[in-house]
Short mmCIF file of C-alpha atoms in Angstrom, two decimals:
data_model
loop_
_atom_site.label_atom_id
_atom_site.label_comp_id
_atom_site.label_asym_id
_atom_site.label_seq_id
_atom_site.Cartn_x
_atom_site.Cartn_y
_atom_site.Cartn_z
CA MET F 1 -112.63 -101.49 -8.94
CA LEU F 2 -114.55 -101.65 -11.93
CA ALA F 3 -116.51 -104.45 -10.75
CA SER F 4 -117.42 -102.37 -7.70
CA LEU F 5 -118.46 -99.34 -9.77
CA ALA F 6 -120.64 -101.77 -11.83
CA LEU F 7 -122.45 -103.14 -8.68
CA ALA F 8 -122.85 -99.46 -7.52
CA LEU F 9 -124.94 -98.40 -10.56
CA GLY F 10 -127.57 -100.89 -9.68
CA CYS F 11 -127.74 -100.87 -5.96
CA ILE F 12 -131.23 -99.39 -5.66
CA ALA F 13 -134.24 -101.35 -6.80
CA GLY F 14 -136.21 -100.05 -9.81
CA ARG F 15 -133.26 -97.71 -11.04
CA ALA F 16 -130.05 -98.24 -12.92
CA ASP F 17 -128.49 -94.98 -11.99
CA ALA F 18 -127.06 -93.81 -8.63
CA PRO F 19 -128.17 -90.65 -7.13
CA SER F 20 -125.86 -87.68 -7.24
CA SER F 21 -123.92 -86.51 -4.11
CA ASP F 22 -126.35 -83.60 -3.87
CA GLN F 23 -129.31 -85.95 -3.96
CA TRP F 24 -127.83 -88.24 -1.37
CA ARG F 25 -127.20 -85.14 0.80
CA ALA F 26 -130.72 -83.90 0.49
CA ASP F 27 -131.97 -87.30 1.26
CA LEU F 28 -129.77 -87.34 4.39
CA ARG F 29 -131.11 -84.07 5.58
CA TYR F 30 -134.71 -85.27 5.04
CA LEU F 31 -134.03 -88.36 6.91
CA ALA F 32 -132.47 -86.67 9.81
CA ALA F 33 -135.36 -84.41 10.11
CA GLU F 34 -138.18 -86.98 9.69
CA MET F 35 -136.76 -89.64 12.17
CA PRO F 36 -137.09 -87.47 15.16
CA ARG F 37 -140.59 -86.25 13.96
CA VAL F 38 -141.96 -89.62 13.48
CA HIS F 39 -140.46 -91.66 16.34
CA PRO F 40 -141.85 -90.88 19.78
CA ASN F 41 -138.45 -90.97 21.45
CA LEU F 42 -135.65 -91.37 18.94
CA PHE F 43 -132.97 -90.14 21.41
CA ARG F 44 -133.64 -92.85 24.26
CA ARG F 45 -130.33 -94.53 23.61
CA LEU F 46 -128.34 -92.35 21.14
CA SER F 47 -128.28 -88.68 22.27
CA ARG F 48 -129.21 -86.01 19.73
CA ALA F 49 -125.78 -84.62 19.74
CA ALA F 50 -124.29 -87.91 18.64
CA PHE F 51 -127.09 -88.45 16.07
CA ASP F 52 -126.32 -85.02 14.51
CA SER F 53 -122.64 -85.74 14.64
CA ALA F 54 -123.12 -88.98 12.83
CA VAL F 55 -125.35 -87.30 10.13
CA ALA F 56 -122.73 -84.59 9.62
CA ALA F 57 -119.97 -87.04 9.32
CA LEU F 58 -121.73 -89.02 6.59
CA ASP F 59 -122.77 -85.86 4.85
CA GLN F 60 -119.05 -84.78 4.63
CA ARG F 61 -118.05 -88.36 3.28
CA ILE F 62 -120.85 -88.65 0.69
CA PRO F 63 -118.89 -87.10 -2.35
CA SER F 64 -116.19 -89.69 -1.77
CA LEU F 65 -118.60 -92.56 -1.48
CA ASP F 66 -120.32 -94.83 -4.21
CA CYS F 67 -123.90 -95.79 -3.83
CA PRO F 68 -123.50 -98.91 -1.59
CA GLY F 69 -121.16 -96.79 0.59
CA VAL F 70 -123.82 -94.22 1.28
CA LEU F 71 -126.46 -96.97 1.89
CA VAL F 72 -124.12 -98.61 4.39
CA GLY F 73 -123.49 -95.27 6.11
CA ILE F 74 -127.37 -94.51 6.34
CA ALA F 75 -127.64 -98.19 7.83
CA ARG F 76 -124.96 -97.38 10.36
CA ILE F 77 -126.67 -94.22 11.69
CA VAL F 78 -130.23 -95.95 11.81
CA ALA F 79 -128.72 -99.07 13.58
CA ARG F 80 -127.32 -96.77 16.34
CA ILE F 81 -130.79 -95.73 17.39
CA GLY F 82 -130.95 -99.14 19.15
CA ASP F 83 -134.54 -99.97 18.24
CA GLY F 84 -135.19 -103.14 16.48
CA HIS F 85 -138.43 -101.79 14.63
CA THR F 86 -136.43 -98.57 13.39
CA PHE F 87 -134.43 -100.11 10.47
CA PHE F 88 -132.83 -99.91 7.27
CA ASP F 89 -132.84 -103.23 5.45
CA LEU F 90 -129.69 -104.05 3.42
CA VAL F 91 -130.38 -107.80 3.09
CA SER F 92 -133.93 -108.74 1.76
CA GLY F 93 -134.84 -105.69 -0.31
CA TYR F 94 -137.54 -104.68 2.01
CA SER F 95 -136.33 -101.09 2.04
CA GLY F 96 -135.61 -101.09 -1.72
CA VAL F 97 -131.93 -101.90 -1.62
CA ARG F 98 -130.66 -104.13 -4.32
CA PHE F 99 -127.32 -105.78 -3.16
CA GLN F 100 -126.04 -109.06 -4.57
CA ILE F 101 -124.77 -111.94 -2.62
CA TYR F 102 -121.98 -114.47 -3.02
CA PRO F 103 -123.24 -117.99 -3.32
CA LEU F 104 -123.24 -118.94 0.29
CA VAL F 105 -125.85 -119.10 3.17
CA LEU F 106 -124.29 -118.52 6.65
CA TYR F 107 -125.83 -119.26 10.13
CA ALA F 108 -124.55 -118.19 13.42
CA PHE F 109 -124.75 -121.60 15.44
CA LYS F 110 -124.00 -122.02 19.08
CA ASP F 111 -120.48 -123.11 18.25
CA GLY F 112 -119.70 -120.65 15.41
CA LEU F 113 -120.49 -119.23 12.08
CA TYR F 114 -120.95 -121.99 9.52
CA VAL F 115 -121.83 -122.40 5.71
CA GLN F 116 -125.33 -123.82 5.76
CA ALA F 117 -125.86 -123.87 2.10
CA ALA F 118 -124.08 -123.05 -1.31
CA ASP F 119 -124.63 -123.24 -5.06
CA PRO F 120 -123.50 -126.66 -6.22
CA VAL F 121 -120.03 -125.43 -7.61
CA HIS F 122 -119.06 -124.58 -3.93
CA ALA F 123 -120.78 -127.69 -2.22
CA GLU F 124 -117.14 -128.34 -0.60
CA LEU F 125 -117.75 -125.50 1.72
CA VAL F 126 -121.16 -126.74 3.10
CA GLY F 127 -120.67 -127.57 6.78
CA GLY F 128 -117.58 -125.76 7.17
CA ARG F 129 -116.86 -123.22 9.88
CA VAL F 130 -115.92 -119.83 8.45
CA THR F 131 -112.64 -118.64 10.03
CA ARG F 132 -111.78 -115.77 7.68
CA ILE F 133 -113.45 -113.43 5.22
CA GLY F 134 -111.07 -111.62 3.07
CA SER F 135 -107.94 -111.01 5.12
CA ARG F 136 -109.64 -110.65 8.45
CA PRO F 137 -110.96 -112.97 11.10
CA ALA F 138 -114.59 -113.94 10.55
CA ASP F 139 -115.36 -112.69 14.21
CA SER F 140 -114.04 -109.30 13.35
CA VAL F 141 -116.09 -108.98 10.24
CA PHE F 142 -119.29 -110.21 12.06
CA ALA F 143 -118.47 -107.33 14.72
CA ALA F 144 -118.18 -104.79 11.99
CA ALA F 145 -121.55 -106.03 10.21
CA ALA F 146 -123.16 -106.06 13.54
CA GLU F 147 -122.92 -102.30 13.40
CA LEU F 148 -125.32 -102.04 10.73
CA ILE F 149 -128.10 -104.21 12.41
CA ASP F 150 -130.86 -102.34 13.95
CA ALA F 151 -130.92 -104.58 17.06
CA GLU F 152 -131.83 -104.16 20.73
CA ASN F 153 -129.90 -107.21 21.64
CA PRO F 154 -127.31 -109.77 20.47
CA MET F 155 -129.87 -112.30 19.34
CA TRP F 156 -131.43 -110.06 16.77
CA THR F 157 -127.89 -109.34 15.55
CA ARG F 158 -127.14 -113.10 15.38
CA ARG F 159 -130.34 -113.28 13.34
CA TRP F 160 -129.41 -110.91 10.59
CA ALA F 161 -125.66 -110.31 10.49
CA PRO F 162 -124.80 -113.53 8.67
CA GLY F 163 -126.72 -112.13 5.53
CA LEU F 164 -124.59 -109.12 5.54
CA LEU F 165 -121.39 -111.34 5.53
CA VAL F 166 -122.12 -112.59 2.05
CA SER F 167 -122.99 -109.26 0.50
CA PRO F 168 -120.32 -107.89 -1.89
CA GLU F 169 -121.27 -104.32 -1.31
CA VAL F 170 -121.47 -104.48 2.45
CA LEU F 171 -118.13 -106.39 2.52
CA HIS F 172 -116.56 -103.68 0.32
CA ALA F 173 -118.08 -100.76 2.22
CA LEU F 174 -116.50 -102.40 5.41
CA GLY F 175 -113.15 -102.54 3.93
CA VAL F 176 -113.02 -106.29 3.97
CA VAL F 177 -112.69 -106.86 0.13
CA GLN F 178 -111.24 -104.38 -2.17
CA ASP F 179 -112.83 -105.73 -5.36
CA THR F 180 -116.42 -107.06 -5.15
CA ALA F 181 -115.67 -109.30 -8.09
CA LEU F 182 -113.99 -111.71 -5.83
CA ALA F 183 -114.05 -112.40 -2.11
CA ARG F 184 -111.88 -114.80 -0.28
CA PHE F 185 -113.75 -117.18 2.29
CA THR F 186 -111.68 -119.54 4.38
CA VAL F 187 -113.74 -122.44 6.23
CA VAL F 188 -112.38 -125.38 8.30
CA LYS F 189 -114.13 -128.76 7.55
CA ARG F 190 -113.29 -131.85 9.36
CA ASP F 191 -109.97 -130.12 10.46
CA HIS F 192 -109.11 -129.33 6.92
CA GLU F 193 -108.84 -125.63 5.78
CA VAL F 194 -110.38 -124.67 2.57
CA THR F 195 -109.90 -121.24 0.99
CA VAL F 196 -111.88 -119.97 -2.03
CA GLU F 197 -112.41 -116.89 -4.01
CA LEU F 198 -116.08 -116.35 -4.92
CA ALA F 199 -117.85 -114.19 -7.48
CA PRO F 200 -121.26 -112.70 -6.98
CA TRP F 201 -124.17 -115.03 -7.52
CA SER F 202 -125.91 -114.50 -10.79
CA GLY F 203 -129.09 -116.57 -10.27
CA ALA F 204 -132.20 -116.01 -8.30
CA ARG F 205 -131.71 -115.06 -4.73
CA PRO F 206 -132.08 -118.08 -2.37
CA MET F 207 -135.00 -117.82 0.13
CA VAL F 208 -133.87 -118.14 3.78
CA HIS F 209 -136.59 -118.49 6.43
CA ASN F 210 -135.13 -118.36 9.81
CA GLY F 211 -132.25 -120.59 9.11
CA ILE F 212 -134.17 -122.74 6.66
CA VAL F 213 -132.97 -122.58 3.04
CA MET F 214 -135.38 -122.85 0.41
CA ALA F 215 -133.43 -122.74 -3.09
CA LYS F 216 -133.66 -125.11 -5.98
CA GLY F 217 -130.32 -126.67 -6.80
CA TRP F 218 -128.45 -125.47 -3.90
CA VAL F 219 -126.67 -127.87 -1.54
CA ASP F 220 -127.78 -127.84 1.99
CA VAL F 221 -125.69 -129.06 5.07
CA ARG F 222 -128.47 -131.45 5.59
CA ASP F 223 -128.40 -133.12 2.28
CA GLY F 224 -127.53 -136.74 2.55
CA ALA F 225 -128.38 -137.00 6.11
CA GLY F 226 -130.94 -139.55 5.20
CA ARG F 227 -133.59 -138.58 7.62
CA SER F 228 -136.66 -136.26 7.35
CA PRO F 229 -136.13 -132.79 8.83
CA PRO F 230 -136.97 -132.12 12.46
CA LEU F 231 -140.60 -131.34 13.27
CA TRP F 232 -140.08 -127.63 13.71
CA GLN F 233 -138.71 -127.20 10.11
CA ARG F 234 -141.35 -129.43 8.34
CA ASP F 235 -144.01 -126.74 7.52
CA PRO F 236 -142.43 -123.29 8.22
CA HIS F 237 -144.83 -121.69 5.93
CA ASP F 238 -147.98 -122.66 7.78
CA ALA F 239 -148.94 -120.07 10.28
CA TYR F 240 -149.98 -122.37 12.83
CA TRP F 241 -150.65 -126.16 13.21
CA TYR F 242 -150.54 -128.96 15.97
CA ARG F 243 -149.40 -132.56 16.25
CA TYR F 244 -150.07 -135.08 18.98
CA LEU F 245 -146.83 -136.84 19.93
CA ALA F 246 -148.10 -140.06 21.53
CA PRO F 247 -144.78 -141.46 23.01
CA SER F 248 -144.36 -138.32 25.13
CA ARG F 249 -148.23 -137.78 25.84
CA ALA F 250 -147.60 -134.19 24.42
CA VAL F 251 -149.18 -131.78 22.04
CA TYR F 252 -146.64 -129.65 19.93
CA VAL F 253 -147.99 -126.41 18.54
CA GLN F 254 -145.99 -124.56 16.04
CA TYR F 255 -147.01 -120.75 15.81
CA ASN F 256 -145.27 -119.00 13.18
CA GLU F 257 -147.11 -115.77 12.73
CA VAL F 258 -149.38 -113.80 14.86
CA GLY F 259 -152.19 -113.43 12.35
CA ASP F 260 -155.51 -114.97 11.20
CA LYS F 261 -155.40 -117.30 8.21
CA ASP F 262 -157.92 -116.93 5.45
CA THR F 263 -159.28 -120.40 6.41
CA GLU F 264 -159.21 -120.03 10.47
CA THR F 265 -158.79 -117.52 12.96
CA VAL F 266 -156.03 -117.89 15.61
CA ALA F 267 -158.67 -117.80 18.19
CA HIS F 268 -160.53 -120.73 16.56
CA PHE F 269 -157.32 -122.62 16.15
CA PHE F 270 -156.35 -122.53 19.97
CA ASP F 271 -159.90 -123.41 20.79
CA ARG F 272 -159.21 -126.53 18.69
CA VAL F 273 -156.01 -127.16 20.52
CA ALA F 274 -157.77 -126.65 23.82
CA ALA F 275 -160.54 -128.93 22.98
CA PHE F 276 -158.02 -131.69 21.83
CA VAL F 277 -155.91 -131.40 25.04
CA ASN F 278 -159.02 -131.61 27.37
CA ARG F 279 -160.35 -134.80 25.53
CA HIS F 280 -157.13 -136.76 25.47
CA GLN F 281 -154.45 -137.81 27.86
CA VAL F 282 -151.97 -134.80 27.35
CA ASP F 283 -149.30 -134.41 29.85
CA ARG F 284 -147.60 -131.39 28.41
CA LEU F 285 -148.07 -128.77 25.63
CA VAL F 286 -145.08 -127.47 23.70
CA LEU F 287 -145.78 -123.99 21.99
CA ASP F 288 -143.04 -123.36 19.58
CA LEU F 289 -142.39 -119.52 18.83
CA ARG F 290 -139.06 -119.73 17.62
CA MET F 291 -139.94 -118.70 14.00
CA ASN F 292 -142.67 -116.18 14.93
CA GLY F 293 -141.50 -112.79 13.85
CA GLY F 294 -144.82 -111.01 14.91
CA GLY F 295 -147.99 -109.69 13.35
CA ASP F 296 -151.10 -108.43 15.18
CA ASN F 297 -150.74 -108.31 18.99
CA THR F 298 -154.32 -107.80 19.60
CA LEU F 299 -154.76 -111.65 18.83
CA ASN F 300 -152.49 -112.74 21.74
CA ALA F 301 -155.43 -112.69 24.34
CA ALA F 302 -157.11 -115.68 22.59
CA VAL F 303 -153.85 -117.63 23.09
CA VAL F 304 -153.74 -116.82 26.62
CA ARG F 305 -157.30 -117.66 27.34
CA ALA F 306 -156.97 -120.94 25.52
CA ILE F 307 -154.15 -122.03 27.86
CA GLY F 308 -156.18 -120.95 30.80
CA ARG F 309 -158.96 -123.43 29.79
CA MET F 310 -156.27 -126.25 29.88
CA PRO F 311 -156.15 -126.97 33.58
CA ALA F 312 -153.99 -129.98 33.08
CA ILE F 313 -151.47 -127.90 31.13
CA ASP F 314 -151.37 -124.54 32.88
CA ARG F 315 -149.16 -125.84 35.71
CA ARG F 316 -145.35 -125.82 36.16
CA GLY F 317 -143.66 -128.55 34.23
CA HIS F 318 -146.50 -129.06 31.83
CA PHE F 319 -146.49 -126.00 29.54
CA PHE F 320 -143.28 -125.23 27.79
CA SER F 321 -142.67 -122.51 25.02
CA ILE F 322 -139.63 -122.54 22.67
CA ILE F 323 -138.25 -119.19 22.02
CA GLY F 324 -135.35 -118.04 19.95
CA ARG F 325 -133.58 -115.24 17.94
CA HIS F 326 -136.52 -114.85 15.56
CA THR F 327 -139.17 -114.41 18.33
CA PHE F 328 -139.89 -110.65 17.73
CA SER F 329 -142.40 -107.85 17.91
CA ALA F 330 -145.99 -109.24 18.54
CA ALA F 331 -144.60 -112.70 19.25
CA GLN F 332 -142.59 -111.12 22.14
CA ASN F 333 -145.82 -109.45 23.25
CA LEU F 334 -147.25 -112.99 23.49
CA VAL F 335 -144.08 -114.10 25.41
CA ASN F 336 -144.70 -111.26 27.89
CA ALA F 337 -148.36 -112.33 28.33
CA LEU F 338 -147.39 -116.10 28.86
CA GLU F 339 -144.77 -114.84 31.39
CA LYS F 340 -147.34 -112.81 33.33
CA TYR F 341 -150.42 -115.09 33.15
CA THR F 342 -149.46 -118.73 32.88
CA ASP F 343 -147.01 -121.09 34.41
CA VAL F 344 -144.99 -121.45 31.14
CA ILE F 345 -141.35 -122.57 31.21
CA PHE F 346 -139.37 -121.02 28.20
CA VAL F 347 -136.86 -123.11 26.43
CA GLY F 348 -134.34 -122.42 23.73
CA GLU F 349 -132.45 -119.30 23.09
CA PRO F 350 -133.22 -115.63 24.25
CA THR F 351 -135.77 -113.65 22.08
CA GLY F 352 -134.75 -111.19 19.45
CA SER F 353 -136.63 -108.31 21.02
CA PRO F 354 -136.93 -106.87 24.85
CA PRO F 355 -140.09 -107.36 26.73
CA ASN F 356 -140.98 -103.45 26.49
CA MET F 357 -140.29 -101.92 23.07
CA TYR F 358 -141.12 -99.43 20.38
CA GLY F 359 -143.02 -100.82 17.32
CA ASP F 360 -145.51 -100.19 14.55
CA ALA F 361 -142.94 -99.04 12.02
CA THR F 362 -143.78 -96.84 9.29
CA PRO F 363 -141.69 -96.13 6.09
CA VAL F 364 -139.86 -92.89 5.56
CA ARG F 365 -139.33 -92.87 1.85
CA LEU F 366 -136.26 -90.80 0.80
CA PRO F 367 -137.34 -88.40 -2.04
CA ASN F 368 -134.34 -88.95 -4.32
CA SER F 369 -133.10 -92.27 -4.00
CA GLY F 370 -136.49 -93.75 -3.31
CA VAL F 371 -135.19 -96.15 -0.60
CA SER F 372 -137.27 -96.53 2.79
CA VAL F 373 -136.02 -96.23 6.27
CA TYR F 374 -138.66 -97.85 8.79
CA VAL F 375 -139.35 -95.79 11.97
CA SER F 376 -141.08 -97.05 15.06
CA THR F 377 -144.34 -94.82 15.94
CA VAL F 378 -145.76 -96.69 19.06
CA TRP F 379 -144.23 -97.68 22.46
CA TRP F 380 -145.51 -101.11 23.75
CA GLN F 381 -145.22 -101.58 27.52
CA ASP F 382 -146.60 -104.78 28.47
CA LEU F 383 -144.39 -105.15 31.69
CA ASP F 384 -143.17 -102.99 34.38
CA GLN F 385 -141.50 -99.77 32.97
CA ARG F 386 -138.47 -100.52 35.09
CA ASP F 387 -138.17 -103.84 33.12
CA ARG F 388 -134.88 -103.06 31.43
CA ARG F 389 -134.24 -106.67 30.02
CA TRP F 390 -132.93 -106.71 26.52
CA TRP F 391 -134.60 -109.92 26.06
CA THR F 392 -136.61 -112.68 27.61
CA ALA F 393 -134.30 -115.51 28.70
CA PRO F 394 -135.14 -119.30 28.45
CA GLU F 395 -135.10 -120.90 31.85
CA ILE F 396 -133.72 -124.06 29.94
CA ALA F 397 -131.07 -123.06 27.36
CA ALA F 398 -131.10 -125.49 24.43
CA GLU F 399 -129.18 -123.90 21.69
CA LEU F 400 -128.64 -125.30 18.15
CA THR F 401 -125.01 -126.46 17.21
CA ALA F 402 -123.84 -127.03 13.66
CA GLU F 403 -123.79 -130.77 14.25
CA ASP F 404 -127.33 -130.71 15.76
CA PHE F 405 -128.45 -129.06 12.54
CA ARG F 406 -126.51 -131.32 10.07
CA GLU F 407 -128.10 -134.47 11.86
CA ASN F 408 -131.61 -133.09 12.11
CA ARG F 409 -131.66 -132.88 15.96
CA ASP F 410 -133.67 -130.51 17.76
CA PRO F 411 -132.30 -129.95 21.25
CA ALA F 412 -134.89 -127.42 22.21
CA LEU F 413 -137.77 -129.82 21.55
CA GLU F 414 -136.06 -132.63 23.28
CA ALA F 415 -135.74 -130.41 26.35
CA ALA F 416 -139.35 -129.26 26.35
CA LEU F 417 -140.38 -132.97 26.06
CA THR F 418 -138.18 -134.27 28.75
CA ALA F 419 -137.41 -131.61 31.26
CA ALA F 420 -138.72 -131.88 34.77
CA PRO F 421 -139.68 -128.82 36.87
CA GLU F 422 -136.88 -127.74 39.16
CA PRO F 423 -136.64 -125.11 41.84
CA ALA F 424 -135.93 -121.71 40.65
CA LEU F 425 -132.64 -120.00 41.76
CA ALA F 426 -134.14 -117.98 44.65
CA ASP F 427 -135.87 -121.06 45.92
CA ARG F 428 -132.63 -122.85 46.18
CA MET F 429 -130.86 -120.23 48.04
CA LEU F 430 -133.75 -119.10 50.32
CA GLU F 431 -133.78 -121.78 52.94
CA PRO F 432 -129.98 -121.65 53.72
CA LEU F 433 -130.04 -117.86 53.64
CA GLU F 434 -132.77 -117.42 56.09
CA ARG F 435 -130.91 -119.29 58.67
CA GLY F 436 -127.66 -117.43 57.87
CA ASP F 437 -125.71 -120.04 56.05
CA THR F 438 -124.27 -117.78 53.40
CA ALA F 439 -121.77 -120.29 52.54
CA LEU F 440 -124.44 -123.02 51.43
CA ALA F 441 -126.44 -120.29 49.54
CA ARG F 442 -123.33 -119.30 47.68
CA GLN F 443 -122.52 -122.95 46.78
CA ARG F 444 -125.91 -123.36 45.51
CA TYR F 445 -125.80 -120.18 43.43
CA GLU F 446 -122.49 -121.45 41.76
CA THR F 447 -123.78 -124.88 41.24
CA TYR F 448 -126.83 -123.41 39.42
CA VAL F 449 -125.12 -120.94 37.25
CA ALA F 450 -122.44 -123.65 36.22
CA ASP F 451 -125.26 -125.79 34.66
CA ALA F 452 -125.35 -125.01 30.90
CA ARG F 453 -129.10 -125.27 30.93
CA HIS F 454 -129.09 -122.09 33.02
CA ALA F 455 -126.74 -120.00 30.57
CA TYR F 456 -129.36 -117.33 30.07
CA VAL F 457 -131.19 -117.14 33.43
CA ASP F 458 -131.51 -113.67 34.72
CA THR F 459 -129.61 -114.03 37.84
CA GLU F 460 -129.87 -110.36 38.78
CA ARG F 461 -133.59 -110.50 38.95
CA ALA F 462 -133.38 -113.83 40.80
CA LEU F 463 -131.07 -112.36 43.44
CA VAL F 464 -133.04 -109.15 43.89
CA ALA F 465 -136.26 -111.19 44.38
CA LEU F 466 -134.28 -113.46 46.98
CA ALA F 467 -133.13 -110.28 48.79
CA GLY F 468 -136.96 -109.14 48.96
CA ARG F 469 -138.15 -112.40 50.23
CA VAL F 470 -135.38 -112.55 52.90
CA ALA F 471 -136.11 -108.89 54.00
CA GLN F 472 -139.64 -109.66 54.25
CA ALA F 473 -138.75 -112.33 56.93
CA HIS F 474 -137.06 -109.54 58.89
CA ARG F 475 -133.60 -110.57 58.16
CA PRO F 476 -131.77 -107.64 56.82
CA ALA F 477 -128.35 -108.77 57.04
CA PRO F 478 -128.90 -111.87 54.63
CA ALA F 479 -130.79 -109.60 52.44
CA VAL F 480 -127.74 -107.24 52.18
CA TRP F 481 -125.55 -110.24 51.43
CA ALA F 482 -127.78 -111.31 48.42
CA LEU F 483 -127.57 -107.79 47.05
CA GLU F 484 -123.82 -107.61 47.55
CA LEU F 485 -123.56 -110.85 45.61
CA ASN F 486 -125.75 -109.47 42.90
CA ALA F 487 -123.51 -106.30 42.69
CA ALA F 488 -120.42 -108.41 42.45
CA GLU F 489 -122.06 -110.88 39.93
CA HIS F 490 -123.37 -107.85 37.73
CA PRO F 491 -120.57 -105.06 38.08
CA GLY F 492 -121.98 -103.31 35.03
CA SER F 493 -125.63 -103.01 36.24
CA GLY F 494 -126.49 -99.63 37.70
CA GLU F 495 -129.72 -101.17 38.81
CA ALA F 496 -127.81 -103.56 41.00
CA TYR F 497 -125.95 -100.92 42.70
CA GLU F 498 -129.05 -98.76 43.25
CA ASN F 499 -130.60 -101.85 45.07
CA LEU F 500 -127.68 -102.23 47.23
CA GLY F 501 -127.61 -98.56 48.06
CA GLU F 502 -131.12 -98.73 49.21
CA ALA F 503 -130.26 -101.71 51.47
CA TYR F 504 -127.38 -99.76 53.00
CA ALA F 505 -129.47 -96.86 53.70
CA LEU F 506 -132.10 -98.79 55.52
CA LEU F 507 -129.45 -100.10 57.87
CA GLY F 508 -127.98 -96.65 58.43
CA ARG F 509 -124.81 -97.44 56.64
CA THR F 510 -124.72 -94.01 54.86
CA ASP F 511 -121.22 -94.11 53.51
CA LEU F 512 -121.77 -97.46 51.91
CA ALA F 513 -125.08 -96.25 50.66
CA ALA F 514 -123.66 -93.13 49.01
CA ALA F 515 -120.79 -95.10 47.42
CA SER F 516 -123.30 -97.43 45.96
CA PHE F 517 -125.43 -94.73 44.60
CA GLU F 518 -122.42 -92.97 42.96
CA ARG F 519 -121.40 -96.29 41.27
CA ALA F 520 -125.02 -96.68 39.94
CA LEU F 521 -124.87 -93.21 38.51
CA ALA F 522 -121.41 -93.65 36.91
CA LEU F 523 -122.92 -96.82 35.22
CA ASP F 524 -126.06 -95.09 34.23
CA PRO F 525 -126.22 -91.20 34.44
CA ARG F 526 -130.00 -91.38 33.59
CA ASN F 527 -130.73 -93.31 36.84
CA PHE F 528 -132.74 -90.35 38.47
CA GLU F 529 -133.66 -92.49 41.45
CA ALA F 530 -130.04 -93.02 42.43
CA LYS F 531 -129.42 -89.31 41.87
CA ARG F 532 -132.21 -88.38 44.21
CA ARG F 533 -131.30 -90.76 46.95
CA LEU F 534 -127.65 -89.47 46.71
CA ARG F 535 -128.78 -85.93 47.05
CA GLU F 536 -131.04 -86.81 50.17
CA LEU F 537 -127.99 -88.52 51.76
CA ARG F 538 -125.78 -85.58 51.37
CA GLU F 539 -128.21 -82.99 52.48
CA PRO F 540 -127.75 -81.76 56.20
CA SER F 541 -130.54 -83.05 58.40
#
């Protein structure tokens, strides 16, 4: 435990001592008062009672906790708010926390958690799949760390949790390791299991930019691959650039930051892209947003206008955008605008942000410890207020596996350059459903969802849209069938049952309507429309 105590004394940047219990308690009280004052709607997902209870529980535990334990406790409370812009950073030092790392970089690929890079002493671990940390399965530790991530969806958690899994202080606070001086990691590499005990890394912290390790002397999983890195990883620090890919007659645009350069504005850059596209034989444009974590969303209009000035591109099957777990904040605002105003097809993995979100975080600096918790101040609603998606999903899923990364393959770009436009789910099901052939409609649904490329397609929205189109053709029975399928496929969605209840009510099937509204309320007690409709059904006429 001496190593743990030594780490505790230096856990905050700029100070060698740890605050006293009374100072920590004062900081916690300050934070509990400031967060509701600063945030426009702090208790949207977490109730005030649950927040107060969590604060009280941590306050009671503070005398028994070391400095990292208190910081992890604060992180857990902030994470429960469920707002990606309201955060307490334990990884990069942004909040003033100074935690150490073990000499590994981990990444959550499609096929598991892998060692992406390591210091030279532990090169044997690179490329191995992590199966255990300490005495616990890696999945269990990942789930525990996820409770400290200020995420609104699982992709943002996948983006940040691996960094916590190599933190001695975090693993100790989670009860994964008893002594931070040594942590046991078990990996499987080429069917061979390797277990090592790691000490905290004493050198400069390696820089990791959205999965790209930039650390001198460290061994990367791609070392020795013998090929240049894929296009999307060749110049990640350049905010925006483009290249013509002659074999595909495509223009690839990497857009890494929503912000003007010192040498060129976003508007001027996309004007150049449009001019190039319109002067050359270009069949498709690929806009890569997978490393774009945001910036100034007032600049997004210039991007959308530029797409509109490329008539050969702004057509279905000619404009693709690659999105991913790091597509966040102002980049998500751009995704919203592209979805709304262009014929884009999204490729890759879901975004790290919901379409509608709180943002514009401001720091709340705790007076005694000096660490900062960032709190959202503005509600950004680009799309319908009833849009409750927790991410923008790709129409074509193309996720990175560990093997893809090691071999420098880019499945997302490959898909964007080769994919042909295909009918949407609702379009596939419409024709048989309009003529009452529910068996064929169901078969087409099942075939569509079984295709791995459609892993993230929002089938709930598609089925609701399908029901609406069938209803407009004055075919109520098939429309109800589509909504019944929707509720069966999404049993945890209160909105699905609300829609089904409305359909039953229109057909005069009052008992079924009431049951559907009751189910909607059980799933979401804040569904005021379902509550209103249920009350109307029960009132005597």
